């Protein structure tokens, strides 16, 4: 049986809800009067930090702390998504969203803000690559 924790990513409308949530946060910044360049920088940095923490720092189950008697306690949430299969549709989506946010922020921000956006986006995307996965043979090569 598969891990039920990341299965919500397969539900209908999940990607749309995720994008709508990002749009809602950006619209909230507009309503609060945050300047456009600062709003995009805060959105990119906030998205990067939250996604890094949820996907790569938090181990075990995100939703049910007693699920599966600790079977998934050693795995990060990213390693649990789609059973650890690299480049699945869900994983591609979760890698494309920060990239698109970075491209949008390029248009609206100054050079120094864009540099901060690049640093935080790279910080959030590098652990998602298969060669940086803890289960990858490229991280630690034994002889």
Coordinates of N, CA, C and O in Angstrom, one line a residue, residues 16-65:
X16 N -4.6 23.6 -9.4 CA -5.3 24.8 -9.5 C -5.4 25.6 -8.2 O -5.2 26.8 -8.1
X17 N -5.7 24.8 -7.1 CA -5.8 25.4 -5.8 C -4.4 25.9 -5.4 O -4.3 27.0 -4.8
X18 N -3.3 25.3 -5.7 CA -2.0 25.7 -5.3 C -1.7 27.0 -6.0 O -1.2 28.0 -5.4
X19 N -2.0 27.1 -7.3 CA -1.8 28.4 -8.1 C -2.7 29.5 -7.6 O -2.3 30.6 -7.5
X20 N -3.9 29.1 -7.2 CA -4.9 30.1 -6.7 C -4.4 30.7 -5.3 O -4.6 31.8 -5.0
X21 N -3.8 29.8 -4.5 CA -3.3 30.2 -3.2 C -2.1 31.2 -3.4 O -2.1 32.2 -2.7
X22 N -1.3 30.9 -4.4 CA -0.2 31.9 -4.7 C -0.8 33.2 -5.2 O -0.3 34.3 -4.8
X23 N -1.8 33.1 -6.1 CA -2.4 34.3 -6.6 C -3.1 35.1 -5.5 O -3.0 36.3 -5.5
X24 N -3.7 34.4 -4.5 CA -4.4 35.1 -3.4 C -3.4 35.8 -2.5 O -3.6 36.9 -2.1
X25 N -2.2 35.2 -2.3 CA -1.2 35.9 -1.5 C -0.7 37.1 -2.2 O -0.5 38.2 -1.6
X26 N -0.5 37.0 -3.5 CA 0.0 38.2 -4.3 C -1.1 39.3 -4.3 O -0.8 40.4 -4.1
X27 N -2.3 38.9 -4.5 CA -3.4 39.9 -4.4 C -3.6 40.5 -3.1 O -3.8 41.7 -3.0
X28 N -3.3 39.8 -2.0 CA -3.4 40.3 -0.7 C -2.3 41.4 -0.5 O -2.6 42.4 0.2
X29 N -1.2 41.1 -1.0 CA -0.1 42.1 -0.9 C -0.5 43.4 -1.7 O -0.2 44.5 -1.3
X30 N -1.2 43.2 -2.8 CA -1.7 44.4 -3.6 C -2.7 45.2 -2.8 O -2.6 46.4 -2.7
X31 N -3.6 44.5 -2.1 CA -4.6 45.1 -1.3 C -4.0 45.9 -0.1 O -4.4 47.0 0.3
X32 N -3.0 45.3 0.5 CA -2.3 45.9 1.6 C -1.4 47.0 1.2 O -0.8 47.7 2.1
X33 N -1.2 47.3 -0.1 CA -0.4 48.4 -0.5 C 1.1 48.2 -0.6 O 1.8 49.1 -0.7
X34 N 1.5 46.9 -0.7 CA 2.9 46.6 -0.9 C 3.3 46.9 -2.3 O 2.6 46.6 -3.2
X35 N 4.4 47.6 -2.5 CA 4.9 48.0 -3.8 C 5.1 46.7 -4.6 O 5.4 45.6 -4.1
X36 N 4.9 46.9 -5.9 CA 4.9 45.7 -6.9 C 6.2 44.9 -6.8 O 6.2 43.7 -6.7
X37 N 7.4 45.7 -6.9 CA 8.6 45.0 -6.8 C 8.9 44.2 -5.5 O 9.3 43.1 -5.5
X38 N 8.5 44.9 -4.4 CA 8.7 44.2 -3.1 C 7.7 43.1 -2.9 O 8.1 42.0 -2.3
X39 N 6.5 43.2 -3.5 CA 5.5 42.1 -3.4 C 6.0 40.9 -4.1 O 5.9 39.7 -3.6
X40 N 6.6 41.0 -5.3 CA 7.0 39.9 -6.0 C 8.3 39.3 -5.3 O 8.4 38.0 -5.3
X41 N 9.1 40.1 -4.8 CA 10.3 39.6 -4.1 C 9.8 38.8 -2.8 O 10.3 37.7 -2.6
X42 N 8.9 39.4 -2.1 CA 8.4 38.7 -0.9 C 7.7 37.4 -1.2 O 7.9 36.4 -0.5
X43 N 7.0 37.4 -2.3 CA 6.3 36.2 -2.8 C 7.3 35.1 -3.2 O 7.2 33.9 -2.7
X44 N 8.3 35.4 -3.9 CA 9.3 34.4 -4.4 C 10.1 33.9 -3.2 O 10.3 32.7 -3.0
X45 N 10.5 34.8 -2.3 CA 11.3 34.4 -1.2 C 10.5 33.6 -0.2 O 10.9 32.5 0.3
X46 N 9.3 34.0 0.1 CA 8.4 33.3 1.0 C 8.0 31.9 0.4 O 8.0 30.9 1.2
X47 N 7.7 31.8 -0.9 CA 7.4 30.5 -1.5 C 8.6 29.6 -1.4 O 8.5 28.4 -1.1
X48 N 9.8 30.1 -1.7 CA 11.0 29.3 -1.6 C 11.3 28.8 -0.2 O 11.6 27.6 0.0
X49 N 11.2 29.6 0.8 CA 11.5 29.2 2.2 C 10.4 28.2 2.6 O 10.8 27.2 3.2
X50 N 9.2 28.5 2.4 CA 8.1 27.5 2.9 C 8.2 26.2 2.1 O 8.1 25.1 2.7
X51 N 8.4 26.3 0.8 CA 8.5 25.0 0.1 C 9.8 24.2 0.5 O 9.7 23.0 0.6
X52 N 10.9 24.9 0.7 CA 12.1 24.2 1.2 C 11.9 23.5 2.5 O 12.2 22.4 2.7
X53 N 11.2 24.3 3.4 CA 11.0 23.7 4.8 C 10.1 22.5 4.7 O 10.3 21.5 5.3
X54 N 9.0 22.7 4.0 CA 8.0 21.6 3.9 C 8.5 20.4 3.2 O 8.2 19.2 3.5
X55 N 9.2 20.6 2.1 CA 9.6 19.5 1.2 C 10.9 18.8 1.6 O 11.1 17.6 1.4
X56 N 11.8 19.6 2.2 CA 13.2 19.1 2.4 C 13.7 19.1 3.8 O 14.6 18.4 4.1
X57 N 13.0 19.8 4.7 CA 13.5 19.8 6.1 C 12.6 18.9 7.0 O 13.0 18.2 7.9
X58 N 11.3 18.9 6.7 CA 10.3 18.2 7.5 C 10.4 16.7 7.1 O 10.2 16.4 5.9
X59 N 10.6 15.9 8.0 CA 10.6 14.4 7.8 C 9.4 13.8 8.4 O 8.8 14.3 9.3
X60 N 9.1 12.6 7.8 CA 7.9 11.9 8.2 C 6.6 12.4 7.6 O 6.6 13.0 6.5
X61 N 5.5 12.2 8.3 CA 4.2 12.6 7.8 C 3.9 14.0 8.1 O 4.1 14.4 9.2
X62 N 3.4 14.7 7.1 CA 3.0 16.1 7.4 C 1.6 16.2 8.0 O 1.3 17.1 8.8
X63 N 0.7 15.3 7.7 CA -0.7 15.4 8.0 C -1.0 14.5 9.2 O -1.9 14.9 10.1
X64 N -0.5 13.3 9.4 CA -0.9 12.4 10.4 C 0.4 11.9 11.1 O 1.2 11.2 10.5
X65 N 0.7 12.4 12.3 CA 1.9 12.1 13.0 C 2.1 10.6 13.4 O 3.1 10.2 13.7

